[in-house]
PDB file of C-alpha atoms in Angstrom:
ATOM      1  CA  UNK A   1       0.000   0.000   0.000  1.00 42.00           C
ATOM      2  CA  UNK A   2       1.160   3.568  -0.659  1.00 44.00           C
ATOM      3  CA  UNK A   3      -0.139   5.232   2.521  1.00 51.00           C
ATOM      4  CA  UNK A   4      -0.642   3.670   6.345  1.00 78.00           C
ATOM      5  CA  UNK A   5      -4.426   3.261   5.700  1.00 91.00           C
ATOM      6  CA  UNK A   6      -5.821   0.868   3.421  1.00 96.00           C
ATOM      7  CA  UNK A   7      -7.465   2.247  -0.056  1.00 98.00           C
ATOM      8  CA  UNK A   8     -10.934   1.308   0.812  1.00 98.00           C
ATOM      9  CA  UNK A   9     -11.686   0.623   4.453  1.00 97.00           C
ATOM     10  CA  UNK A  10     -14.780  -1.303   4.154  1.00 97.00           C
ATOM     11  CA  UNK A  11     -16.549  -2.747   7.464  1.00 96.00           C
ATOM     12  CA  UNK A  12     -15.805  -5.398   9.971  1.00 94.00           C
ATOM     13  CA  UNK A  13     -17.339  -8.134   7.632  1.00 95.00           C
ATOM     14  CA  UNK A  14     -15.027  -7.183   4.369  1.00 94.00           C
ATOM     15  CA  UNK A  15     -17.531  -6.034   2.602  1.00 97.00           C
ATOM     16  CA  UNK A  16     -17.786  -2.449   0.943  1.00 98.00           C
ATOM     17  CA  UNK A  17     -20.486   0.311   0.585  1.00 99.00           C
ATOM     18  CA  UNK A  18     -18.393   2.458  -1.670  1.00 99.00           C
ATOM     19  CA  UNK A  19     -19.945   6.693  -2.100  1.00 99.00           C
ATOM     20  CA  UNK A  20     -17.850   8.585  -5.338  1.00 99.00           C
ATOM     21  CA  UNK A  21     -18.695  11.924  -5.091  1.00 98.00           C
ATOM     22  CA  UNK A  22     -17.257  15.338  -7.253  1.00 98.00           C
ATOM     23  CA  UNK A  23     -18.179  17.662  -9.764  1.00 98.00           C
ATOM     24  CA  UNK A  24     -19.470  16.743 -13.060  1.00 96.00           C
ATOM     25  CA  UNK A  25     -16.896  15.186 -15.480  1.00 96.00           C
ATOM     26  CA  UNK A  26     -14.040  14.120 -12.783  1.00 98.00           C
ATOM     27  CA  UNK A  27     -14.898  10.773 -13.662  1.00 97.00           C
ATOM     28  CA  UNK A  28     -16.993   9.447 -11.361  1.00 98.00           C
ATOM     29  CA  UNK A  29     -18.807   6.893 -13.511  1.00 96.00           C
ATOM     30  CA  UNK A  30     -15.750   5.379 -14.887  1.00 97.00           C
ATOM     31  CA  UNK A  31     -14.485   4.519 -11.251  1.00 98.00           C
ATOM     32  CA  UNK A  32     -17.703   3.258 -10.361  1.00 98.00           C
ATOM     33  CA  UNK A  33     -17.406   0.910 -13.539  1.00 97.00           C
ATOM     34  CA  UNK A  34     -13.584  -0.340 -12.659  1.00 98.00           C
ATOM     35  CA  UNK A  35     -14.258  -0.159  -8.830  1.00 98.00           C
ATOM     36  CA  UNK A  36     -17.739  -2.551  -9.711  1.00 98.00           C
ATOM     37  CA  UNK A  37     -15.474  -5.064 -11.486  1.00 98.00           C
ATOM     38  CA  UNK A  38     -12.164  -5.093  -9.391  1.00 98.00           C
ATOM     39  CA  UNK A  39     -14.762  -5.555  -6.259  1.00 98.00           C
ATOM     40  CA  UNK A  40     -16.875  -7.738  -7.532  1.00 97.00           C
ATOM     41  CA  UNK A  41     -20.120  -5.781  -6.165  1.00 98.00           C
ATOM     42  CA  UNK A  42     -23.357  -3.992  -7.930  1.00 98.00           C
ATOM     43  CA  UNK A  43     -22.850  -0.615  -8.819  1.00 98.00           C
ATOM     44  CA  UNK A  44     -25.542   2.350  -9.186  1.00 97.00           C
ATOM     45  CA  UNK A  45     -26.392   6.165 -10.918  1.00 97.00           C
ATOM     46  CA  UNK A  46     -27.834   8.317  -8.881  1.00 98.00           C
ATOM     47  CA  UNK A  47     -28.571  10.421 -12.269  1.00 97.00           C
ATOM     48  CA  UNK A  48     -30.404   7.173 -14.058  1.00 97.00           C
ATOM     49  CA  UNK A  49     -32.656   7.109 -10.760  1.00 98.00           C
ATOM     50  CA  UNK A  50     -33.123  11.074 -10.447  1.00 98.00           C
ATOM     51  CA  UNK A  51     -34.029  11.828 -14.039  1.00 98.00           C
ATOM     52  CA  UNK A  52     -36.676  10.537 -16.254  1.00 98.00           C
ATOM     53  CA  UNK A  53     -37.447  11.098 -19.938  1.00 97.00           C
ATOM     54  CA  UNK A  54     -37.420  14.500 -21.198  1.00 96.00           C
ATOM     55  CA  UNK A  55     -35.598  15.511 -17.598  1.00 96.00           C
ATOM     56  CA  UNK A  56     -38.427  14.775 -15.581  1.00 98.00           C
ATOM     57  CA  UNK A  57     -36.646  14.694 -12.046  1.00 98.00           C
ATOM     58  CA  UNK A  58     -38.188  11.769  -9.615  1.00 98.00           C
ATOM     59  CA  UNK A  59     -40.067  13.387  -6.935  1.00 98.00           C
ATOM     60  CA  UNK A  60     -37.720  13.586  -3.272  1.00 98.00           C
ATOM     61  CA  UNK A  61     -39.449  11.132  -1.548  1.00 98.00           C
ATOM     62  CA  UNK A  62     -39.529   8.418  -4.502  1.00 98.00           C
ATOM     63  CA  UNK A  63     -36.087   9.204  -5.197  1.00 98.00           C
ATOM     64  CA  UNK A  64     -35.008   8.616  -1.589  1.00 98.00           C
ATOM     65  CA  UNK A  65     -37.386   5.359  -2.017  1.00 98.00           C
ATOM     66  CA  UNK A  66     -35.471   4.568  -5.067  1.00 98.00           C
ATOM     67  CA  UNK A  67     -31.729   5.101  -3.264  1.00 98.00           C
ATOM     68  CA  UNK A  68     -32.813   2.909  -0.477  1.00 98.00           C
ATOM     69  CA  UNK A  69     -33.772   0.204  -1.972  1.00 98.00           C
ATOM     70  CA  UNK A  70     -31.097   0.355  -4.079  1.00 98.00           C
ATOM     71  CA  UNK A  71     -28.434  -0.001  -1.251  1.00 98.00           C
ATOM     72  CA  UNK A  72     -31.218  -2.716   0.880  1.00 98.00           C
ATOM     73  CA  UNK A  73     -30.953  -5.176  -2.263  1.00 98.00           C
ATOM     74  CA  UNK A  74     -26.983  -5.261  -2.031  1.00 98.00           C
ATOM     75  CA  UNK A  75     -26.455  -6.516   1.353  1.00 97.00           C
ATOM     76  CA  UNK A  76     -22.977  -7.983  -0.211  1.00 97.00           C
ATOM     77  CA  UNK A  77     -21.604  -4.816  -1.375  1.00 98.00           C
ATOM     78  CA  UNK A  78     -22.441  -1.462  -3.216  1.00 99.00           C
ATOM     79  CA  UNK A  79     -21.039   1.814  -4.908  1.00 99.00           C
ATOM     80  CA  UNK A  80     -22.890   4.495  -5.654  1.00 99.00           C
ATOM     81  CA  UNK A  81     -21.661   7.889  -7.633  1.00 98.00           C
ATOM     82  CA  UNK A  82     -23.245  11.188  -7.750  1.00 96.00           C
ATOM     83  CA  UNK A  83     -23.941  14.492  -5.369  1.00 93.00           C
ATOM     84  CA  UNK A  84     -27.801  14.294  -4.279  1.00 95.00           C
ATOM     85  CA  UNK A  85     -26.817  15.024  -1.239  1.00 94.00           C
ATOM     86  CA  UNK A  86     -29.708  18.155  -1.195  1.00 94.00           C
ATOM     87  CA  UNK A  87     -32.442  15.367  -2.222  1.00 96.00           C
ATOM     88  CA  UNK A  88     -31.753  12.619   0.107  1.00 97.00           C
ATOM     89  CA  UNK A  89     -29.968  14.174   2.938  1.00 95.00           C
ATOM     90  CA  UNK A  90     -27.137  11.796   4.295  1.00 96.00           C
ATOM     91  CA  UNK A  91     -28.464   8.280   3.895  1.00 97.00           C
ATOM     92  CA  UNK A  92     -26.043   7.246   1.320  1.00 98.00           C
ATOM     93  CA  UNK A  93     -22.688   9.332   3.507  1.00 97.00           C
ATOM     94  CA  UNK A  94     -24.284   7.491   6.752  1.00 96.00           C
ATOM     95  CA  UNK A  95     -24.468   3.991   5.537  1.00 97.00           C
ATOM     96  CA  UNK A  96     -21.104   4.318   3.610  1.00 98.00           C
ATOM     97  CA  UNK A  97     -18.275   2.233   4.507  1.00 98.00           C
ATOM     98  CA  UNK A  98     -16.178   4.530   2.102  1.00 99.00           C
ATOM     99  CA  UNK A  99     -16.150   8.319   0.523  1.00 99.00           C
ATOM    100  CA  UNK A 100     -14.059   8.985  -2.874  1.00 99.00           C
ATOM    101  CA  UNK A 101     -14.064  12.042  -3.459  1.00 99.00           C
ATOM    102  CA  UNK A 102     -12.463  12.840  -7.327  1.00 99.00           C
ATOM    103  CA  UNK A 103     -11.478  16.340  -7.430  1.00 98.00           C
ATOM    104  CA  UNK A 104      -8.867  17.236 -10.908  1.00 98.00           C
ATOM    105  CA  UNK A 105      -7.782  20.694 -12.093  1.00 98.00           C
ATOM    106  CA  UNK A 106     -10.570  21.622 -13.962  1.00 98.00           C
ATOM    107  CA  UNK A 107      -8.761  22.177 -16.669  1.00 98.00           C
ATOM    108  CA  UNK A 108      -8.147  18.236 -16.893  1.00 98.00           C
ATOM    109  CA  UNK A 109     -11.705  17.271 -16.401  1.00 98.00           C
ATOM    110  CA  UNK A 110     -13.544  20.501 -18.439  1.00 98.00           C
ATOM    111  CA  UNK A 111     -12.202  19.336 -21.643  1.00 97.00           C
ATOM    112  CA  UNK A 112     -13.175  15.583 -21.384  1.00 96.00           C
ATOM    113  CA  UNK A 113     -16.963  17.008 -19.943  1.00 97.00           C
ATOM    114  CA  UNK A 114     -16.869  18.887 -22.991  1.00 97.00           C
ATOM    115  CA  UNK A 115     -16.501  16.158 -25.561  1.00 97.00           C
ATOM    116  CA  UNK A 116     -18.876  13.332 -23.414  1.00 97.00           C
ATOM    117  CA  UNK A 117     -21.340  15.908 -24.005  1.00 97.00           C
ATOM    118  CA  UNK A 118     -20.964  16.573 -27.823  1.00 97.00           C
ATOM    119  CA  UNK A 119     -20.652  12.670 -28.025  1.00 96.00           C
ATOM    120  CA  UNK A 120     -23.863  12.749 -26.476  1.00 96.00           C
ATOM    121  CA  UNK A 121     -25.592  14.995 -28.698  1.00 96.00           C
ATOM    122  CA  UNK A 122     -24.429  13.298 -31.712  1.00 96.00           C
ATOM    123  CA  UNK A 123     -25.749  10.226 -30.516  1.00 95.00           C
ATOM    124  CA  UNK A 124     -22.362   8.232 -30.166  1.00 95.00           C
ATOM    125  CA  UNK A 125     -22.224   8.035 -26.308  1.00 94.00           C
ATOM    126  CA  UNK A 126     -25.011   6.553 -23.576  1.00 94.00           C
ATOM    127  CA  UNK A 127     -27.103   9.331 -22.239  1.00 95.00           C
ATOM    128  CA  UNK A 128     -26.992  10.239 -18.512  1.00 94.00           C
ATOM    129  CA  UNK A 129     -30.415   8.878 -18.433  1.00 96.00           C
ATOM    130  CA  UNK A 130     -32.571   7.385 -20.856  1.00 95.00           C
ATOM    131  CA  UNK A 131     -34.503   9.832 -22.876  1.00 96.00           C
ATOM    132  CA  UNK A 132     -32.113  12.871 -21.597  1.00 96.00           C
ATOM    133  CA  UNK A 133     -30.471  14.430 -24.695  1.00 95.00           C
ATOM    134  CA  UNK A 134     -29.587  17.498 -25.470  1.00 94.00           C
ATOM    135  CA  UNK A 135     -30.264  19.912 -28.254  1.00 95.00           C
ATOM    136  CA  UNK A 136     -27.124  22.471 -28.883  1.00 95.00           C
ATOM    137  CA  UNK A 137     -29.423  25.339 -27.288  1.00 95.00           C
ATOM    138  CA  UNK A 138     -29.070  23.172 -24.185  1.00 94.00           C
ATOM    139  CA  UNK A 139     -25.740  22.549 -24.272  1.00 95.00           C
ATOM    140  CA  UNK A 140     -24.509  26.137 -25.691  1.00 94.00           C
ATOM    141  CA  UNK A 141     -27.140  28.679 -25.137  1.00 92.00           C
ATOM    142  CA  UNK A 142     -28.724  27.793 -21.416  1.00 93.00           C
ATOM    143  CA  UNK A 143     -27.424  28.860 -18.340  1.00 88.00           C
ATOM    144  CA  UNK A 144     -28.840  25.067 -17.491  1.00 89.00           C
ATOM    145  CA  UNK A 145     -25.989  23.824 -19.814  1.00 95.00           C
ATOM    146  CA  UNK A 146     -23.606  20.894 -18.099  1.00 96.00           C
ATOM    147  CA  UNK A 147     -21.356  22.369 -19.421  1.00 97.00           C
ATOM    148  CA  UNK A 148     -22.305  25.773 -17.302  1.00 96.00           C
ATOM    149  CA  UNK A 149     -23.061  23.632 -14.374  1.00 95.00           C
ATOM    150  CA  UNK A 150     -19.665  22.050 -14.388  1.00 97.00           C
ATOM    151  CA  UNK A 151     -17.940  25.468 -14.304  1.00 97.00           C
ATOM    152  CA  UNK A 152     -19.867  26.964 -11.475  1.00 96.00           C
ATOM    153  CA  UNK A 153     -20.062  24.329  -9.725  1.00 95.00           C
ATOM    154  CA  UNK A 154     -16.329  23.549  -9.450  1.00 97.00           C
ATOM    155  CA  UNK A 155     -15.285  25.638  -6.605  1.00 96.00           C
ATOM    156  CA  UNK A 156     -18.615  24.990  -4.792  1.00 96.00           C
ATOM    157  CA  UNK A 157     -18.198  21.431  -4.564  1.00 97.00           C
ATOM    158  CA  UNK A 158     -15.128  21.707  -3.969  1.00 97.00           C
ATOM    159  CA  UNK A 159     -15.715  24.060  -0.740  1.00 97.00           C
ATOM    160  CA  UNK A 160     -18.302  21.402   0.457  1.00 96.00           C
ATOM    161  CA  UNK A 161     -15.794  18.665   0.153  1.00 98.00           C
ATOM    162  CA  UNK A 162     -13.167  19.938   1.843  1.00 97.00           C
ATOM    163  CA  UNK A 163     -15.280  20.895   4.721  1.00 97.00           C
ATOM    164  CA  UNK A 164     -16.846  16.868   4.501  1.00 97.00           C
ATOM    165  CA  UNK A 165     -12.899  16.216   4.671  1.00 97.00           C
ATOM    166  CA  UNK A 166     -12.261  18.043   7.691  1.00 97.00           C
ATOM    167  CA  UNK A 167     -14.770  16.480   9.627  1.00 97.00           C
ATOM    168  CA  UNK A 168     -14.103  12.539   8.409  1.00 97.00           C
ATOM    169  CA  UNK A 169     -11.420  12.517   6.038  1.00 98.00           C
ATOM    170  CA  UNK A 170      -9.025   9.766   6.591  1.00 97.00           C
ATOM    171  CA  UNK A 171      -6.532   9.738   9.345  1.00 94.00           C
ATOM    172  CA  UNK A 172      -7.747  13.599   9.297  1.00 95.00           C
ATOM    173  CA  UNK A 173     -11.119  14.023  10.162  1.00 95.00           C
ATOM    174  CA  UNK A 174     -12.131  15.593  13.857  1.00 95.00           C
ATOM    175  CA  UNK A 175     -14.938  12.983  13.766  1.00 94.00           C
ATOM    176  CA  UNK A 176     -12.763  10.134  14.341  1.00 90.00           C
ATOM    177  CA  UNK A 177     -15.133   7.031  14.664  1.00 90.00           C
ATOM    178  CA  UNK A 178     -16.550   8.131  10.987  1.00 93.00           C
ATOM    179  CA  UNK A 179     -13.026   8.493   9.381  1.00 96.00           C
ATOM    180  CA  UNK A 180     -14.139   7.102   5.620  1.00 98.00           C
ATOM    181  CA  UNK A 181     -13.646   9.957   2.775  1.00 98.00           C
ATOM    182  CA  UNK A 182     -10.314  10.235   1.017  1.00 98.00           C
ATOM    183  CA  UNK A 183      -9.670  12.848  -1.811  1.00 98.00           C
ATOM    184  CA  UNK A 184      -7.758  12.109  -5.013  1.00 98.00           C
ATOM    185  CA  UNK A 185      -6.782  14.811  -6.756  1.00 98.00           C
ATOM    186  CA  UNK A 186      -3.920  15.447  -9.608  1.00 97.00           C
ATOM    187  CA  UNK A 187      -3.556  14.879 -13.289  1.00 97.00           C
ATOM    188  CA  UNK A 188      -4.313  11.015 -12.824  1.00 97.00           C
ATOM    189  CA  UNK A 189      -1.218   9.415 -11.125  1.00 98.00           C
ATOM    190  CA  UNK A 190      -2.788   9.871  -7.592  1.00 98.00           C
ATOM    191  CA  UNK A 191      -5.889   7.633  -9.031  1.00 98.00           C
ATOM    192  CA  UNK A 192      -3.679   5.226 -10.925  1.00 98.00           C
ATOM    193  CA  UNK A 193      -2.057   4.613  -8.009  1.00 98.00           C
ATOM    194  CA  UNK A 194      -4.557   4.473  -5.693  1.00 98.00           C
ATOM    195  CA  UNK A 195      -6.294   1.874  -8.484  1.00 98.00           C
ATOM    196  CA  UNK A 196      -2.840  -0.114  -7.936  1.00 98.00           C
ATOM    197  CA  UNK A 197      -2.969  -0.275  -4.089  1.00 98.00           C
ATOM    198  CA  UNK A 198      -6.815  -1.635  -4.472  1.00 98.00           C
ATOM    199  CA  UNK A 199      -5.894  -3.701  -6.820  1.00 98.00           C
ATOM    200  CA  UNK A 200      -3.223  -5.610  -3.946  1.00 97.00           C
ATOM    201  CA  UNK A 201      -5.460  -5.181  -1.899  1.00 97.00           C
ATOM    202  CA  UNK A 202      -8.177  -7.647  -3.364  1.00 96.00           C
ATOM    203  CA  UNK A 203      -4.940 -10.000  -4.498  1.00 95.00           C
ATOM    204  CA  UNK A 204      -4.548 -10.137  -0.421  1.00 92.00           C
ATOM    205  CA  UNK A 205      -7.951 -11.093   0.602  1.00 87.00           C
ATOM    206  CA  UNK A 206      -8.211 -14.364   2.061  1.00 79.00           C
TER     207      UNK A 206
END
């Protein structure tokens, strides 16, 4: 292992309930797809359960439905990526046995956001949700544009994170009993390694 704590902490029975959380674009569906595989355990979208056709969003209390029973049918293991945390309060942070948080320059992540996107509206890349395109007024001329959203949002996730981290970050957090969020930052050789030290990690399992 790179560090003196392991790269996912898990609970006392070895198994994980694995939260990604960060700004749009830093890749928090791709982890969720390696991490799913590596781990062996279900993975879910918070975005495929929040948003219906035509962007209908789920109503709060269905959605929260939806998220719960989501984590009660993996009793063996989940990971979950997205920031609802404003719909569904902290049931997901609370029940987690571990906290990613994914936080690149954005001038790493903006460009790749940038091309999903136009992927997406030329019909070459999965949609967020089904039934959730985008027309290039949406993308280019709405203040509702990811692409807005991801630049606005940068520095205000960010904030929020950082204050998460301060209260149960790992080996730094004042709450000490709920010490599960880690941040991984950089240009990608912080997450590559990290991916390594998981990687030994599931080699070492009995």
């Amino acid at each position: 292992m790179t560090t003196e704590h392991p790269p996912l902490l898990g609970d006392k029975h070895g198994k994980y309930r694995i939260l990604i959380i960060g700004n749009s674009g830093t890749g928090k569906s791709t982890l969720t797809t390696i991490l799913s595989t590596k781990l062996n355990i279900n993975s879910s979208n918070l975005d495929r359960l929040f948003w219906n056709p035509g962007w209908q969003e789920t109503p709060t209390l269905e959605f929260k439905a939806l998220v719960q029973e989501t984590m009660d049918q993996n009793p063996e293991g989940w990971i979950i990526d997205g920031n609802y945390t404003e719909k569904v309060g902290m049931m997901i942070q609370d029940q987690a046995t571990d906290i990613i948080w994914l936080d690149p320059p954005l001038v790493l992540y903006f460009p790749r956001i940038f091309m999903r996107t136009i992927k997406r509206w030329w019909g070459i890349q999965e949609l967020c949700s089904p039934g959730c395109g985008e027309t290039f007024k949406d993308i280019f001329l709405s203040r509702k544009s990811i692409l807005a959203f991801c630049i606005e949002h940068h520095f205000v996730v960010r904030k929020r994170c950082r204050e998460m981290m301060r209260n149960i970050g790992v080996g730094i957090g004042l709450d000490k009993e709920r010490n599960c969020m880690r941040r991984i930052g950089g240009w990608g050789g912080a997450l590559k390694g990290w991916l390594r030290d998981v990687d030994d990690m599931v080699r070492k399992r009995p």
